[in-house]
GROMACS .gro file of C-alpha atoms in nm:
model
  221
    1MET     CA    1   2.571   1.666  -0.374
    2ASP     CA    2   2.532   1.589  -0.003
    3CYS     CA    3   2.169   1.510   0.009
    4GLU     CA    4   2.111   1.163   0.214
    5LEU     CA    5   1.747   1.133   0.066
    6CYS     CA    6   1.936   1.191  -0.310
    7GLN     CA    7   2.167   0.885  -0.220
    8ALA     CA    8   1.998   0.581  -0.054
    9PRO     CA    9   1.718   0.692   0.204
   10ALA     CA   10   1.680   0.421   0.461
   11GLY     CA   11   1.343   0.195   0.449
   12GLN     CA   12   1.138  -0.076   0.257
   13VAL     CA   13   1.052   0.016  -0.105
   14LEU     CA   14   0.732  -0.027  -0.102
   15HIS     CA   15   0.688   0.183  -0.456
   16GLU     CA   16   0.887   0.333  -0.765
   17ASP     CA   17   0.857   0.446  -1.051
   18ASP     CA   18   1.028   0.714  -1.239
   19HIS     CA   19   0.962   1.036  -1.029
   20LEU     CA   20   0.943   0.880  -0.696
   21LYS     CA   21   0.938   0.637  -0.422
   22VAL     CA   22   0.763   0.541  -0.134
   23LEU     CA   23   0.934   0.374   0.173
   24LEU     CA   24   0.785   0.182   0.462
   25VAL     CA   25   1.011   0.346   0.754
   26ASP     CA   26   1.205   0.268   1.097
   27GLU     CA   27   1.121   0.445   1.348
   28GLU     CA   28   1.137   0.378   1.717
   29GLY     CA   29   0.712   0.342   1.829
   30TYR     CA   30   0.533   0.415   1.475
   31PRO     CA   31   0.472   0.118   1.252
   32GLY     CA   32   0.361   0.220   0.909
   33PHE     CA   33   0.591   0.481   0.930
   34CYS     CA   34   0.602   0.566   0.544
   35ARG     CA   35   0.792   0.852   0.320
   36VAL     CA   36   0.718   0.958  -0.010
   37ILE     CA   37   0.996   1.050  -0.151
   38TRP     CA   38   1.043   1.309  -0.486
   39LYS     CA   39   1.352   1.196  -0.643
   40ALA     CA   40   1.407   1.494  -0.808
   41HIS     CA   41   1.647   1.788  -0.574
   42VAL     CA   42   1.358   2.017  -0.557
   43LYS     CA   43   1.285   2.180  -0.233
   44GLU     CA   44   0.930   2.248  -0.283
   45MET     CA   45   0.573   2.177  -0.393
   46THR     CA   46   0.591   2.515  -0.621
   47ASP     CA   47   0.901   2.367  -0.793
   48LEU     CA   48   0.678   2.136  -0.950
   49SER     CA   49   0.457   2.094  -1.245
   50ALA     CA   50   0.122   2.008  -1.185
   51CYS     CA   51   0.106   1.736  -1.327
   52ASP     CA   52   0.372   1.603  -1.109
   53ARG     CA   53   0.238   1.797  -0.882
   54LEU     CA   54  -0.095   1.603  -0.903
   55HIS     CA   55   0.150   1.254  -0.895
   56LEU     CA   56   0.281   1.336  -0.540
   57LEU     CA   57   0.017   1.421  -0.401
   58ASP     CA   58  -0.202   1.112  -0.530
   59TRP     CA   59   0.069   0.880  -0.370
   60VAL     CA   60   0.051   1.056  -0.065
   61HIS     CA   61  -0.313   0.950  -0.057
   62TYR     CA   62  -0.286   0.609  -0.168
   63VAL     CA   63  -0.036   0.570   0.119
   64GLU     CA   64  -0.287   0.733   0.338
   65ALA     CA   65  -0.555   0.524   0.245
   66ALA     CA   66  -0.320   0.137   0.225
   67LEU     CA   67  -0.230   0.228   0.591
   68LEU     CA   68  -0.608   0.308   0.694
   69HIS     CA   69  -0.705  -0.030   0.539
   70CYS     CA   70  -0.408  -0.196   0.649
   71MET     CA   71  -0.317  -0.113   1.030
   72GLN     CA   72  -0.705   0.090   1.152
   73ALA     CA   73  -0.534   0.443   1.250
   74ASP     CA   74  -0.749   0.635   1.467
   75LYS     CA   75  -0.592   0.957   1.269
   76ILE     CA   76  -0.297   0.992   1.036
   77ASN     CA   77  -0.084   1.299   0.974
   78LEU     CA   78   0.086   1.440   0.685
   79ALA     CA   79   0.405   1.704   0.742
   80SER     CA   80   0.610   1.783   0.445
   81LEU     CA   81   0.850   1.979   0.635
   82GLY     CA   82   1.173   1.973   0.512
   83ASN     CA   83   1.425   2.198   0.722
   84MET     CA   84   1.684   1.995   0.843
   85VAL     CA   85   1.675   1.850   0.433
   86PRO     CA   86   1.595   2.013   0.131
   87HIS     CA   87   1.452   1.778  -0.033
   88LEU     CA   88   1.088   1.762  -0.145
   89HIS     CA   89   0.894   1.505   0.032
   90TRP     CA   90   0.659   1.413   0.236
   91HIS     CA   91   0.623   1.188   0.583
   92VAL     CA   92   0.264   0.968   0.606
   93ILE     CA   93   0.232   0.877   0.990
   94PRO     CA   94  -0.056   0.638   1.113
   95ARG     CA   95  -0.151   0.757   1.490
   96PHE     CA   96  -0.332   0.576   1.758
   97ALA     CA   97  -0.492   0.730   2.071
   98ASP     CA   98  -0.268   0.515   2.280
   99ASP     CA   99   0.084   0.624   2.101
  100ALA     CA  100   0.348   0.799   2.294
  101HIS     CA  101   0.271   1.145   2.157
  102PHE     CA  102  -0.090   1.133   2.120
  103PRO     CA  103  -0.280   1.376   1.985
  104ALA     CA  104   0.018   1.603   2.004
  105PRO     CA  105   0.261   1.557   1.635
  106ILE     CA  106   0.517   1.264   1.727
  107TRP     CA  107   0.831   1.569   1.744
  108ALA     CA  108   0.659   1.719   2.038
  109ALA     CA  109   0.812   1.554   2.372
  110ALA     CA  110   0.611   1.272   2.439
  111ARG     CA  111   0.328   1.165   2.717
  112ARG     CA  112   0.397   0.809   2.803
  113GLN     CA  113   0.511   0.492   2.697
  114SER     CA  114   0.378   0.363   2.322
  115ALA     CA  115   0.188   0.069   2.347
  116PRO     CA  116   0.347  -0.230   2.214
  117ARG     CA  117   0.210  -0.289   1.839
  118ALA     CA  118   0.269  -0.545   1.543
  119TRP     CA  119   0.198  -0.639   1.182
  120PRO     CA  120   0.341  -0.929   1.049
  121GLN     CA  121   0.433  -0.873   0.690
  122LEU     CA  122   0.310  -0.548   0.659
  123ALA     CA  123   0.549  -0.448   0.364
  124GLU     CA  124   0.348  -0.682   0.104
  125GLN     CA  125  -0.008  -0.615   0.271
  126LEU     CA  126   0.114  -0.252   0.159
  127ARG     CA  127   0.274  -0.297  -0.131
  128ARG     CA  128  -0.074  -0.537  -0.226
  129GLN     CA  129  -0.268  -0.263  -0.145
  130LEU     CA  130  -0.075   0.042  -0.287
  131ALA     CA  131  -0.109  -0.192  -0.623
  132ALA     CA  132  -0.445  -0.155  -0.575
  133ALA     CA  133  -0.485   0.210  -0.510
  134GLN     CA  134  -0.366   0.352  -0.814
  135THR     CA  135  -0.628   0.170  -1.034
  136HIS     CA  136  -0.881   0.370  -0.915
  137CYS     CA  137  -0.807   0.721  -0.860
  138TRP     CA  138  -0.981   1.122  -0.864
  139LEU     CA  139  -0.843   1.283  -1.192
  140ASP     CA  140  -0.897   1.654  -1.273
  141TYR     CA  141  -0.689   1.693  -1.641
  142GLN     CA  142  -0.860   1.535  -1.951
  143ILE     CA  143  -0.586   1.390  -2.227
  144GLN     CA  144  -0.581   1.571  -2.604
  145VAL     CA  145  -0.413   1.348  -2.864
  146ASP     CA  146  -0.142   1.539  -3.104
  147GLN     CA  147   0.088   1.335  -3.202
  148VAL     CA  148   0.101   0.923  -3.396
  149PRO     CA  149   0.402   0.805  -3.297
  150ASP     CA  150   0.607   0.631  -3.523
  151GLY     CA  151   0.597   0.240  -3.593
  152LEU     CA  152   0.234   0.144  -3.505
  153GLU     CA  153   0.029  -0.073  -3.693
  154GLY     CA  154  -0.259  -0.245  -3.705
  155ALA     CA  155  -0.519  -0.188  -3.383
  156ASP     CA  156  -0.266   0.021  -3.228
  157LEU     CA  157  -0.199   0.238  -3.497
  158ALA     CA  158  -0.632   0.275  -3.546
  159CYS     CA  159  -0.729   0.329  -3.181
  160TYR     CA  160  -0.438   0.644  -3.172
  161ARG     CA  161  -0.475   0.743  -3.518
  162PHE     CA  162  -0.927   0.794  -3.415
  163PHE     CA  163  -0.794   0.978  -3.019
  164ALA     CA  164  -0.575   1.197  -3.174
  165GLU     CA  165  -0.814   1.268  -3.544
  166SER     CA  166  -1.061   1.350  -3.352
  167GLY     CA  167  -0.903   1.648  -3.190
  168LEU     CA  168  -1.165   1.605  -2.847
  169SER     CA  169  -1.021   1.611  -2.487
  170TRP     CA  170  -1.043   1.234  -2.333
  171ALA     CA  171  -1.090   1.153  -2.022
  172VAL     CA  172  -0.824   0.855  -1.864
  173ASP     CA  173  -0.920   0.522  -1.794
  174SER     CA  174  -0.595   0.438  -1.558
  175VAL     CA  175  -0.252   0.586  -1.504
  176ASP     CA  176   0.040   0.299  -1.468
  177ALA     CA  177   0.276   0.322  -1.171
  178ASP     CA  178   0.528   0.453  -1.422
  179GLY     CA  179   0.249   0.767  -1.481
  180ARG     CA  180   0.193   0.654  -1.850
  181HIS     CA  181  -0.172   0.672  -1.878
  182TRP     CA  182  -0.441   0.454  -2.126
  183LEU     CA  183  -0.727   0.588  -2.295
  184ALA     CA  184  -1.012   0.343  -2.387
  185LEU     CA  185  -1.232   0.333  -2.737
  186ARG     CA  186  -1.553   0.178  -2.660
  187ARG     CA  187  -1.742   0.106  -2.969
  188CYS     CA  188  -2.058  -0.029  -3.150
  189GLY     CA  189  -2.030  -0.320  -3.376
  190PRO     CA  190  -2.323  -0.367  -3.670
  191ASP     CA  191  -2.435  -0.693  -3.467
  192GLY     CA  192  -2.463  -0.454  -3.188
  193THR     CA  193  -2.213  -0.632  -3.016
  194LYS     CA  194  -2.030  -0.346  -2.780
  195GLN     CA  195  -1.625  -0.353  -2.743
  196VAL     CA  196  -1.308  -0.168  -2.527
  197ASP     CA  197  -0.961  -0.079  -2.738
  198SER     CA  198  -0.779   0.076  -2.525
  199LEU     CA  199  -0.435   0.211  -2.533
  200ARG     CA  200  -0.158   0.278  -2.358
  201LEU     CA  201   0.013   0.667  -2.465
  202GLU     CA  202   0.328   0.726  -2.551
  203PRO     CA  203   0.536   1.021  -2.401
  204GLY     CA  204   0.543   1.304  -2.557
  205SER     CA  205   0.273   1.247  -2.795
  206TYR     CA  206  -0.043   1.380  -2.619
  207ARG     CA  207  -0.174   1.665  -2.320
  208LEU     CA  208  -0.287   1.676  -2.007
  209LEU     CA  209  -0.612   1.965  -2.034
  210PRO     CA  210  -0.811   2.083  -1.677
  211CYS     CA  211  -1.116   1.927  -1.681
  212PRO     CA  212  -1.434   2.131  -1.456
  213ARG     CA  213  -1.421   1.761  -1.249
  214PRO     CA  214  -1.246   1.526  -1.207
  215TYR     CA  215  -1.305   1.174  -1.354
  216GLN     CA  216  -1.270   0.816  -1.228
  217ALA     CA  217  -1.013   0.574  -1.336
  218GLY     CA  218  -1.007   0.241  -1.341
  219ARG     CA  219  -0.826  -0.004  -1.527
  220LEU     CA  220  -1.075  -0.165  -1.867
  221ARG     CA  221  -0.755  -0.371  -2.030
   0.00000   0.00000   0.00000
């Protein structure tokens, strides 16, 4: 398939997982221009499952937040076009009041010469922000564990059995960069001591369920 986004899209990789990659691209006059590219060759957001749409939009949000933190932009523009390259991707573009096109979109006619700007080591700064941002996200679903994988033993087996046998749905405590979910079991011992057992769920052992209100994820391990 002759698709530049399926093959080797240009840019510095800021994040990559099984489903998408985030690139910092070299766009003249627009430092910090990022693309969030879905790896599978699909055209529209509606081609994705609900879980995949959430994952993609979470990463668009993470990139926006990282750019605002690192660059103190006046505005962030988000765009998903794909008219020329019909492969699902989002542009995340930091804007400044004195850039060449502001307040118009960057694809409009230029209004002025862009003010020169330089951000040394911007890629590394963004990588650090993205690594931190993904550990705290708002989730609009819960997890129901419905299967205990083979090969588990000890505390992992006990923790898995508790979540699976309860039949309850649980708030997610964190999501890894590769999209795997963590649950935490908070226990109070006979002597009053509190303990947290965290469990990284295996693919296929759980389901996503909608929940009536969002939960904030945060790493507990």
